[in-house]
């Protein structure tokens, strides 16, 4: 085995061979050598091939060229190895909002053969403690602004031996230590199949799972969706909201721009308003954000009767949640741009079904990304014909490996990754999202997908946001219940509730209308923008 890992923790906790998904490497661009370090490929190689002086990372009042990022990443790797005793295979926790030093740390860890465990900035001590224990984290690099919760967690975590803070001028901070290093690190010659990241699932249900991804997986996602669907150019400027700790953000805002020598804008705050301002300030051309964020930007512009300052944008990507047809239309009306929808998952690292602007169909996610295969299965893993709703099953160069977790056997069956989504494929091979399989409501014998009712409600002019769940009902088993956030100026009350129910009955089959409607101030969402339906159940 050509592994470079001296610390074999990751290898020792891979799922058993018979529970792993089947991996496909059919495309010529997916033929990887046995030794591969993805930091070498994405960073050192870009500099070696002459991209050194080009702008790589932009942030508030700062620009780093590819050469600058390489220098920083080398120094981080040197500090980790020389000062902090990092050995290949050790896990390094990263904690920061999206900023240039987080990117430098990510590459520093990977160069040194470490395993990057990036965490959501909003995590509290209790959640960080879980991550540290589960991943047996030995080192942490943390933005000084987010120190408190990490310190609180580390106090009870003896495995975590070394923590360095960055974005600080302190003499014991990471930058001071980096300044004492030469900046000429020689990357560890890792195996293509050495784990380089542990990505935790967002945990919308249950205990978070740690997914394991190899150096090869990182290069595989760069070789599939970006060149075949997104088609970015070296002169593009990427921007967006997902945290780098979410693999949607890691790919869209760091790996993909770097894989083509483009530049990326990293924003510590990327709410709809900050995002719009930053697009204009940086002249961004490629954007990644969630459906709700597109909706908020478009409706705000419409309400204020002004055009969006998005004239430089040419490609806009939506992922993380189903994209309602109405949101796709609103964004097109506001900007003239057809959204690129894509479904991805932490388990598969990035997007595996998608459609570019020219192929996009309202209401469909798209077709399998080259390199991936997808099909819709019944409960017994038999493929269903077009038009039938079943379990989405996917195979490709990436796939699910949960670190030491019995739930592996539920996500992977007969070599297929089962994402937990109910989908149907139409006659033309387009995949249509229905619901999370656990969000299918069964009322009086009818199957009702929550998102379909949500989409119907979103078309009503009074509705800003909504979430639909099934609640227990004596007579019908479950009934459809809608939680509705109204647009400003709209008055909640029984009349509006009735009007909304009528409105839904007229746009979808009447049995799907929400028999209960509750008006709320806001909806519970994860940091990645996903609606937390389980919290609605608790309300
Ligand atoms: C849902 C979608 C409909 C779906 C992700 C792009 O979301 C990402 O990863 P997560 O592990 O969640 C996965 C689940 O989210 N979903 C994501 N995108 C869509 N549903 N249409 C979509 N376009 O239920 C899926 O199983 O948080 C997205 C890239 C990387 C990612 N990790």
Coordinates of C-alpha atoms and ligand atoms in Angstrom, one line a residue:
X1 CA 0.0 0.0 0.0
X2 CA 1.5 3.3 -1.1
X3 CA -0.2 5.3 1.8
X4 CA 1.8 8.1 3.2
X5 CA -0.2 8.1 6.5
X6 CA 1.9 7.3 9.5
X7 CA -1.2 7.8 11.6
X8 CA -3.6 5.2 10.2
X9 CA -6.7 6.3 12.0
X10 CA -8.6 7.2 8.8
X11 CA -7.7 4.0 7.1
X12 CA -8.5 1.9 10.2
X13 CA -12.0 3.4 10.3
X14 CA -13.1 3.1 6.6
X15 CA -16.3 1.2 6.2
X16 CA -15.9 -2.5 5.5
X17 CA -15.2 -3.3 1.8
X18 CA -18.6 -5.0 1.3
X19 CA -20.4 -1.8 2.5
X20 CA -18.6 0.6 0.2
X21 CA -20.2 2.0 -2.9
X22 CA -19.1 0.9 -6.4
X23 CA -16.8 3.6 -7.9
X24 CA -16.8 4.4 -11.6
X25 CA -13.9 5.8 -13.4
X26 CA -15.1 5.6 -17.0
X27 CA -14.1 9.1 -18.3
X28 CA -10.5 9.5 -19.5
X29 CA -10.0 12.4 -17.2
X30 CA -10.7 10.2 -14.2
X31 CA -7.6 8.0 -14.7
X32 CA -5.6 9.0 -11.6
X33 CA -2.1 7.9 -10.7
X34 CA -1.5 5.9 -7.5
X35 CA 0.3 8.8 -5.8
X36 CA -1.6 12.0 -5.8
X37 CA -1.7 15.1 -3.5
X38 CA -4.6 17.4 -4.4
X39 CA -2.9 20.4 -3.0
X40 CA 0.0 19.8 -5.4
X41 CA -2.4 19.6 -8.3
X42 CA -4.6 22.6 -7.5
X43 CA -1.9 25.0 -6.1
X44 CA 1.7 24.1 -6.7
X45 CA 1.0 23.0 -10.3
X46 CA -0.8 26.3 -11.1
X47 CA 2.2 28.3 -9.9
X48 CA 4.6 26.0 -11.8
X49 CA 2.7 26.4 -15.0
X50 CA 2.9 30.2 -14.8
X51 CA -0.2 31.2 -13.0
X52 CA 1.8 32.5 -9.9
X53 CA 1.1 36.2 -10.5
X54 CA -2.6 35.8 -11.2
X55 CA -5.1 36.8 -8.6
X56 CA -6.3 33.8 -6.7
X57 CA -8.2 35.0 -3.6
X58 CA -9.9 38.3 -3.0
X59 CA -11.4 39.5 0.2
X60 CA -12.2 42.7 2.0
X61 CA -9.2 45.0 1.2
X62 CA -6.9 42.1 0.2
X63 CA -5.7 40.2 -2.8
X64 CA -3.6 37.1 -2.9
X65 CA -2.0 35.8 -6.1
X66 CA -1.5 32.1 -6.6
X67 CA 2.1 32.6 -5.6
X68 CA 1.0 34.4 -2.4
X69 CA -1.4 31.5 -1.5
X70 CA 1.4 29.0 -2.2
X71 CA 3.8 30.8 0.1
X72 CA 1.2 31.0 2.9
X73 CA 0.2 27.4 2.5
X74 CA 3.8 26.3 2.6
X75 CA 4.4 28.2 5.8
X76 CA 1.3 26.7 7.4
X77 CA 2.5 23.2 6.5
X78 CA 6.0 24.0 7.9
X79 CA 4.5 25.3 11.2
X80 CA 2.3 22.2 11.5
X81 CA 5.2 19.8 10.9
X82 CA 8.2 21.7 12.5
X83 CA 6.5 23.4 15.4
X84 CA 3.5 21.2 16.1
X85 CA 4.8 17.8 15.2
X86 CA 2.0 17.0 12.7
X87 CA 2.4 13.5 11.2
X88 CA 0.8 12.4 7.9
X89 CA -2.7 11.1 8.7
X90 CA -3.3 13.4 11.7
X91 CA -6.6 15.3 11.7
X92 CA -6.5 19.1 11.8
X93 CA -9.6 21.0 12.8
X94 CA -10.2 24.2 10.9
X95 CA -12.5 26.9 12.2
X96 CA -13.1 30.3 10.5
X97 CA -15.6 32.2 8.4
X98 CA -14.7 32.1 4.7
X99 CA -11.5 34.1 4.5
X100 CA -8.0 33.8 2.9
X101 CA -6.2 32.4 5.9
X102 CA -8.8 29.6 6.1
X103 CA -7.9 28.7 2.5
X104 CA -4.2 28.8 3.3
X105 CA -4.7 26.6 6.3
X106 CA -6.7 24.1 4.2
X107 CA -3.9 23.8 1.7
X108 CA -1.3 23.7 4.4
X109 CA -2.9 20.7 6.1
X110 CA -3.3 18.8 2.8
X111 CA 0.3 19.6 1.7
X112 CA 1.5 18.1 5.0
X113 CA -0.5 14.9 4.4
X114 CA -2.9 15.9 7.2
X115 CA -6.6 15.4 7.1
X116 CA -8.6 18.7 7.1
X117 CA -11.7 18.8 9.3
X118 CA -13.4 22.1 8.5
X119 CA -16.2 23.1 10.8
X120 CA -19.1 25.5 10.5
X121 CA -18.3 28.8 12.1
X122 CA -21.6 28.8 14.1
X123 CA -20.8 25.5 15.9
X124 CA -20.8 25.7 19.7
X125 CA -18.5 24.0 22.1
X126 CA -20.8 21.0 22.5
X127 CA -20.9 20.3 18.7
X128 CA -17.2 21.0 18.4
X129 CA -16.5 18.5 21.1
X130 CA -18.4 15.9 19.1
X131 CA -16.3 16.6 16.0
X132 CA -13.0 16.5 17.9
X133 CA -13.9 13.2 19.6
X134 CA -15.3 11.5 16.5
X135 CA -12.5 12.6 14.2
X136 CA -9.8 12.1 17.0
X137 CA -8.6 15.6 16.1
X138 CA -5.0 16.3 17.2
X139 CA -4.4 19.8 15.9
X140 CA -6.6 22.9 15.5
X141 CA -6.2 26.1 13.5
X142 CA -8.8 28.6 14.4
X143 CA -9.7 32.2 13.5
X144 CA -9.0 34.4 16.6
X145 CA -12.5 35.8 16.3
X146 CA -13.9 32.3 16.9
X147 CA -11.6 31.2 19.7
X148 CA -14.0 31.1 22.7
X149 CA -16.2 28.1 21.7
X150 CA -13.1 26.1 20.6
X151 CA -11.3 26.7 23.9
X152 CA -14.4 25.6 25.8
X153 CA -14.6 22.4 23.7
X154 CA -10.8 21.7 23.9
X155 CA -10.8 21.9 27.7
X156 CA -12.5 18.4 27.7
X157 CA -10.6 17.0 24.8
X158 CA -7.2 15.6 25.7
X159 CA -6.5 14.3 22.1
X160 CA -6.4 17.8 20.8
X161 CA -2.9 18.7 21.7
X162 CA -2.1 21.8 19.6
X163 CA -4.2 24.9 18.8
X164 CA -2.9 27.9 16.9
X165 CA -5.0 31.0 16.2
X166 CA -4.8 33.0 13.0
X167 CA -5.9 36.4 11.8
X168 CA -4.1 37.8 14.9
X169 CA -0.9 39.8 15.3
X170 CA -0.1 38.0 18.6
X171 CA 3.5 36.8 18.9
X172 CA 2.2 33.3 19.6
X173 CA -0.3 33.3 16.8
X174 CA 0.0 31.3 13.5
X175 CA 1.1 34.2 11.4
X176 CA 4.1 35.0 13.7
X177 CA 5.1 31.3 13.5
X178 CA 4.7 31.3 9.7
X179 CA 7.0 34.3 9.5
X180 CA 9.8 32.2 11.1
X181 CA 9.5 29.6 8.4
X182 CA 11.2 29.5 4.9
X183 CA 8.1 28.9 2.9
X184 CA 9.5 26.1 0.8
X185 CA 7.6 23.1 1.9
X186 CA 8.0 19.9 0.0
X187 CA 4.5 18.3 -0.2
X188 CA 4.0 14.9 1.3
X189 CA 3.7 12.3 -1.5
X190 CA 0.3 10.9 -0.5
X191 CA -1.6 8.1 -2.1
X192 CA -4.6 8.9 -4.3
X193 CA -6.5 6.8 -1.8
X194 CA -5.3 8.5 1.3
X195 CA -8.1 10.4 3.1
X196 CA -7.6 14.2 3.0
X197 CA -10.8 15.6 4.3
X198 CA -13.5 14.5 6.8
X199 CA -16.7 16.4 6.0
X200 CA -19.4 16.3 8.6
X201 CA -23.0 16.1 7.5
X202 CA -25.2 19.0 8.5
X203 CA -27.2 16.7 10.8
X204 CA -30.7 17.9 10.0
X205 CA -31.7 14.6 11.6
X206 CA -29.8 12.6 14.2
X207 CA -26.2 12.6 15.1
X208 CA -23.8 14.1 12.4
X209 CA -21.8 11.6 10.3
X210 CA -18.2 12.2 9.2
X211 CA -17.8 11.4 5.5
X212 CA -14.3 10.5 4.3
X213 CA -12.9 11.7 1.0
X214 CA -9.6 10.9 -0.7
X215 CA -7.1 13.1 -2.6
X216 CA -8.5 11.4 -5.7
X217 CA -12.1 12.4 -4.8
X218 CA -11.1 16.0 -4.6
X219 CA -9.6 15.8 -8.1
X220 CA -12.6 13.8 -9.4
X221 CA -15.1 16.5 -8.5
X222 CA -13.0 19.0 -10.3
X223 CA -13.0 16.8 -13.4
X224 CA -16.7 16.1 -13.6
X225 CA -19.3 18.9 -13.0
X226 CA -17.2 22.0 -13.6
X227 CA -15.8 21.3 -17.1
X228 CA -19.0 19.5 -18.3
X229 CA -21.8 21.7 -16.8
X230 CA -20.5 24.9 -15.3
X231 CA -17.7 25.5 -17.9
X232 CA -15.8 28.2 -16.0
X233 CA -12.9 30.2 -17.5
X234 CA -9.6 31.4 -16.1
X235 CA -10.8 35.0 -16.2
X236 CA -13.9 34.2 -14.0
X237 CA -14.4 35.7 -10.6
X238 CA -16.2 33.3 -8.3
X239 CA -18.4 34.5 -5.3
X240 CA -21.0 33.0 -3.0
X241 CA -22.3 32.2 0.4
X242 CA -21.7 28.6 1.4
X243 CA -19.1 28.1 4.1
X244 CA -15.9 26.3 3.0
X245 CA -16.8 23.7 5.7
X246 CA -19.8 22.7 3.6
X247 CA -18.5 20.8 0.6
X248 CA -20.8 22.9 -1.7
X249 CA -18.7 25.9 -0.7
X250 CA -15.4 24.1 -0.7
X251 CA -15.9 23.1 -4.3
X252 CA -17.7 26.1 -5.6
X253 CA -15.6 28.8 -3.8
X254 CA -12.1 27.2 -3.6
X255 CA -11.4 24.0 -5.6
X256 CA -13.3 24.8 -8.8
X257 CA -12.0 28.3 -9.3
X258 CA -8.4 27.1 -8.6
X259 CA -8.8 24.1 -10.9
X260 CA -9.1 26.6 -13.9
X261 CA -6.8 29.3 -12.6
X262 CA -9.7 31.7 -11.9
X263 CA -10.1 33.9 -8.8
X264 CA -12.5 33.6 -5.9
X265 CA -14.0 36.2 -3.5
X266 CA -14.2 34.9 0.1
X267 CA -16.8 36.7 2.2
X268 CA -17.1 36.4 5.9
X269 CA -20.7 37.5 5.7
X270 CA -22.7 36.6 2.7
X271 CA -26.4 37.3 3.4
X272 CA -28.4 38.5 0.4
X273 CA -27.6 42.2 0.9
X274 CA -23.8 41.7 1.5
X275 CA -23.6 39.3 -1.4
X276 CA -25.2 41.8 -3.8
X277 CA -22.8 44.6 -2.7
X278 CA -19.8 42.2 -3.0
X279 CA -20.8 41.1 -6.6
X280 CA -20.7 44.7 -7.6
X281 CA -17.6 45.6 -5.7
X282 CA -15.6 42.7 -7.1
X283 CA -17.2 42.4 -10.6
X284 CA -18.0 38.7 -9.8
X285 CA -19.0 36.5 -12.8
X286 CA -19.9 33.1 -11.2
X287 CA -22.1 32.8 -8.1
X288 CA -22.9 29.9 -5.8
X289 CA -25.7 30.2 -3.3
X290 CA -28.9 28.5 -2.0
X291 CA -32.4 28.8 -3.5
X292 CA -33.7 30.9 -0.6
X293 CA -30.9 33.4 -1.1
X294 CA -31.7 33.8 -4.8
X295 CA -35.3 34.3 -3.8
X296 CA -34.5 36.9 -1.2
X297 CA -32.3 38.9 -3.6
X298 CA -34.9 38.8 -6.4
X299 CA -38.0 39.6 -4.4
X300 CA -36.2 42.5 -2.6
X301 CA -35.2 44.0 -6.0
X302 CA -38.8 43.6 -7.2
X303 CA -40.3 45.2 -4.1
X304 CA -37.9 48.1 -4.4
X305 CA -38.5 48.4 -8.1
X306 CA -34.8 48.5 -9.0
X307 CA -32.5 46.4 -11.1
X308 CA -30.1 44.1 -9.3
X309 CA -26.4 45.2 -9.5
X310 CA -25.5 41.9 -11.1
X311 CA -24.5 42.9 -14.6
X312 CA -21.1 41.2 -14.4
X313 CA -22.6 37.8 -13.4
X314 CA -22.7 35.2 -16.1
X315 CA -23.2 31.9 -14.3
X316 CA -25.4 31.3 -11.2
X317 CA -25.5 28.0 -9.4
X318 CA -28.2 26.9 -7.0
X319 CA -27.8 23.8 -4.7
X320 CA -28.4 22.5 -1.2
X321 CA -32.2 22.4 -1.5
X322 CA -34.8 22.0 -4.2
X323 CA -35.1 25.0 -6.5
X324 CA -38.8 26.0 -6.8
X325 CA -39.8 26.8 -10.4
X326 CA -41.0 30.2 -9.1
X327 CA -37.6 31.1 -7.7
X328 CA -36.0 30.1 -11.0
X329 CA -38.4 32.5 -12.8
X330 CA -37.9 35.3 -10.3
X331 CA -34.2 35.2 -10.8
X332 CA -34.5 35.1 -14.6
X333 CA -36.8 38.1 -14.5
X334 CA -34.5 40.0 -12.1
X335 CA -31.2 39.3 -13.9
X336 CA -31.9 37.6 -17.2
X337 CA -29.9 34.6 -16.0
X338 CA -31.1 31.0 -16.1
X339 CA -30.0 29.3 -12.9
X340 CA -27.9 26.2 -13.0
X341 CA -29.5 23.8 -10.5
X342 CA -27.5 20.9 -9.1
X343 CA -28.1 18.3 -6.5
X344 CA -25.0 17.4 -4.4
X345 CA -24.4 15.7 -1.1
X346 CA -21.7 15.7 1.5
X347 CA -21.5 11.9 1.0
X348 CA -20.7 12.3 -2.7
X349 CA -18.7 15.4 -2.1
X350 CA -20.3 17.6 -4.8
X351 CA -22.9 17.9 -7.6
X352 CA -23.9 14.7 -9.5
X353 CA -27.2 15.7 -11.2
X354 CA -27.4 19.1 -12.9
X355 CA -28.2 21.0 -16.0
X356 CA -26.5 24.1 -17.5
X357 CA -28.5 27.2 -18.4
X358 CA -29.3 26.0 -22.0
X359 CA -30.5 22.5 -20.8
X360 CA -32.4 23.7 -17.7
X361 CA -36.0 22.7 -17.2
X362 CA -38.2 24.3 -14.6
X363 CA -39.1 21.7 -12.0
X364 CA -36.2 19.3 -12.9
X365 CA -32.8 19.2 -11.3
X366 CA -31.2 17.9 -14.6
X367 CA -29.4 14.8 -15.8
X368 CA -26.6 12.8 -14.3
X369 CA -23.3 14.7 -14.5
X370 CA -20.8 13.0 -16.9
X371 CA -18.8 10.5 -14.7
X372 CA -22.0 9.6 -12.7
X373 CA -24.9 7.3 -13.2
X374 CA -28.3 7.7 -11.5
X375 CA -31.5 5.8 -11.4
X376 CA -34.7 5.6 -9.5
X377 CA -35.3 2.4 -7.5
X378 CA -38.2 0.8 -5.7
X379 CA -38.0 -0.4 -2.1
X380 CA -36.3 -3.6 -3.2
X381 CA -33.6 -1.9 -5.3
X382 CA -35.3 -2.7 -8.7
X383 CA -35.0 0.2 -11.2
X384 CA -38.4 1.9 -11.8
X385 CA -39.6 3.0 -15.3
X386 CA -39.8 6.7 -16.2
X387 CA -42.5 8.6 -14.5
X388 CA -42.5 6.6 -11.3
X389 CA -41.4 8.0 -7.9
X390 CA -38.8 6.1 -6.0
X391 CA -35.4 6.3 -4.3
X392 CA -32.6 8.2 -6.0
X393 CA -29.6 5.9 -6.4
X394 CA -26.2 7.3 -7.7
X395 CA -22.8 5.9 -8.6
X396 CA -19.7 7.7 -9.8
X397 CA -16.0 8.4 -9.0
X398 CA -17.0 9.6 -5.5
X399 CA -19.3 8.0 -3.0
X400 CA -20.2 7.5 0.6
X401 CA -17.7 6.4 3.2
X402 CA -18.9 7.1 6.8
X403 CA -16.2 7.1 9.4
X404 CA -17.0 4.2 11.8
X405 CA -20.7 4.5 11.4
X406 CA -23.4 1.8 11.2
X407 CA -25.5 4.1 9.0
X408 CA -23.2 3.2 6.1
X409 CA -25.3 0.2 5.4
X410 CA -28.3 2.4 4.9
X411 CA -26.7 4.9 2.6
X412 CA -25.0 2.3 0.4
X413 CA -26.9 -0.7 -1.0
X414 CA -25.7 -3.0 -3.7
X415 CA -23.0 -0.6 -4.6
X416 CA -25.4 2.4 -5.1
X417 CA -25.5 5.5 -3.0
X418 CA -29.0 6.2 -1.7
X419 CA -29.3 9.9 -1.0
X420 CA -32.6 9.7 0.9
X421 CA -34.4 11.7 -1.8
X422 CA -37.6 10.7 -3.6
X423 CA -37.1 11.4 -7.3
X424 CA -38.7 10.5 -10.7
X425 CA -37.1 10.4 -14.1
X426 CA -39.1 11.6 -17.1
X427 CA -39.1 10.1 -20.6
X428 CA -36.2 12.4 -21.6
X429 CA -34.0 11.3 -18.8
X430 CA -34.4 14.5 -16.6
X431 CA -34.5 13.8 -12.9
X432 CA -37.3 15.6 -10.9
X433 CA -37.0 16.1 -7.2
X434 CA -40.1 15.2 -5.1
X435 CA -39.0 15.3 -1.5
X436 CA -36.7 13.8 1.1
X437 CA -38.0 10.3 1.5
X438 CA -38.8 11.0 5.1
X439 CA -40.7 14.2 4.1
X440 CA -43.3 12.3 2.1
X441 CA -46.6 12.8 3.8
X442 CA -49.2 10.0 3.6
X443 CA -52.7 11.5 4.1
X444 CA -55.8 9.3 3.7
X445 CA -53.7 7.0 1.6
X446 CA -52.4 9.7 -0.7
X447 CA -48.6 10.3 -1.1
X448 CA -47.9 14.0 -0.9
X449 CA -44.4 15.6 -1.2
X450 CA -43.9 18.5 1.1
X451 CA -41.9 20.6 -1.5
X452 CA -44.8 20.4 -4.0
X453 CA -47.2 22.0 -1.6
X454 CA -44.5 24.6 -0.6
X455 CA -44.0 25.5 -4.3
X456 CA -47.7 26.0 -4.7
X457 CA -47.9 28.3 -1.7
X458 CA -44.8 30.3 -2.8
X459 CA -46.7 31.4 -5.9
X460 CA -49.2 33.3 -3.7
X461 CA -48.3 37.1 -3.6
X462 CA -48.6 37.2 0.3
X463 CA -46.1 34.3 0.9
X464 CA -42.5 35.1 1.5
X465 CA -41.4 31.6 2.7
X466 CA -43.1 28.5 3.9
X467 CA -42.4 25.0 5.2
X468 CA -44.8 22.0 4.9
X469 CA -44.9 18.9 7.1
X470 CA -47.3 16.0 7.8
X471 CA -48.8 16.0 11.3
X472 CA -50.5 13.1 13.0
X473 CA -54.2 12.9 12.5
X474 CA -56.7 10.5 14.0
X475 CA -58.8 10.2 10.9
X476 CA -56.4 10.5 8.0
X477 CA -53.1 9.2 9.5
X478 CA -51.4 12.5 8.6
X479 CA -52.6 15.9 7.4
X480 CA -50.7 18.5 5.5
X481 CA -49.7 21.4 7.7
X482 CA -48.1 24.6 6.3
X483 CA -46.0 27.1 8.3
X484 CA -46.1 30.4 6.4
X485 CA -43.9 33.5 6.7
X486 CA -45.8 36.4 5.1
X487 CA -44.4 39.3 3.1
X488 CA -44.2 42.6 5.0
X489 CA -47.5 44.4 4.9
X490 CA -49.7 41.2 4.7
X491 CA -52.0 40.5 7.6
X492 CA -52.2 37.0 9.1
X493 CA -55.6 35.7 10.0
X494 CA -58.2 33.0 9.3
X495 CA -59.3 34.7 6.0
X496 CA -55.8 34.7 4.6
X497 CA -55.4 31.0 5.7
X498 CA -58.6 30.2 3.8
X499 CA -57.4 32.1 0.8
X500 CA -54.1 30.2 0.8
X501 CA -55.9 26.9 1.1
X502 CA -58.1 27.8 -1.9
X503 CA -55.1 29.0 -3.8
X504 CA -53.3 25.6 -3.4
X505 CA -56.4 23.6 -4.3
X506 CA -56.5 25.5 -7.6
X507 CA -52.9 24.8 -8.6
X508 CA -52.3 21.2 -7.5
X509 CA -54.6 18.2 -6.8
X510 CA -57.0 19.4 -4.1
X511 CA -56.2 16.5 -1.7
X512 CA -52.7 18.1 -1.3
X513 CA -54.0 21.4 0.2
X514 CA -52.8 22.2 3.7
X515 CA -55.6 21.4 6.1
X516 CA -53.7 23.4 8.8
X517 CA -52.0 26.7 8.3
X518 CA -49.9 28.5 10.9
X519 CA -48.3 31.9 10.4
X520 CA -44.8 32.3 11.8
X521 CA -42.2 35.0 11.9
X522 CA -39.4 32.9 10.4
X523 CA -38.5 29.3 9.5
X524 CA -35.8 27.2 11.2
X525 CA -32.9 26.8 8.8
X526 CA -29.4 25.2 9.1
X527 CA -26.3 27.4 8.5
X528 CA -26.3 26.0 5.0
X529 CA -29.8 27.3 4.3
X530 CA -31.7 24.1 4.5
X531 CA -35.2 24.1 6.0
X532 CA -35.2 22.0 9.3
X533 CA -38.5 20.3 8.9
X534 CA -37.9 18.3 12.1
X535 CA -37.9 21.5 14.1
X536 CA -41.3 22.3 12.6
X537 CA -42.5 18.9 13.9
X538 CA -41.3 20.0 17.4
X539 CA -43.2 23.3 17.3
Ligands
LIG1 C1 -30.7 18.0 -0.8 C2 -31.1 19.1 -3.1 C3 -33.0 19.1 -4.4 C4 -31.0 16.6 -1.1 C5 -24.5 19.7 -1.3 C6 -24.1 20.7 -3.5 O1 -26.6 19.9 -0.2 C7 -25.5 19.4 -0.2 O2 -25.1 18.4 0.7 P1 -25.8 18.0 2.0 O3 -25.1 16.8 2.5 O4 -27.3 17.6 1.6 C8 -27.7 16.7 0.6 C9 -29.1 16.7 0.3 O5 -29.6 18.0 0.1 N1 -30.3 18.8 -2.0 C10 -29.1 19.3 -2.3 N2 -29.1 20.0 -3.5 C11 -30.4 19.8 -4.0 N3 -32.4 18.7 -3.3 N4 -32.4 19.9 -5.4 C12 -31.1 20.2 -5.2 N5 -30.4 21.0 -6.1 O6 -31.9 16.1 -0.2 C13 -29.6 15.9 -0.9 O7 -29.7 14.5 -0.6 O8 -25.9 19.1 3.0 C14 -25.0 20.4 -2.5 C15 -22.8 20.4 -3.4 C16 -22.3 19.8 -2.3 C17 -23.2 19.4 -1.2 N6 -22.6 18.9 -0.1

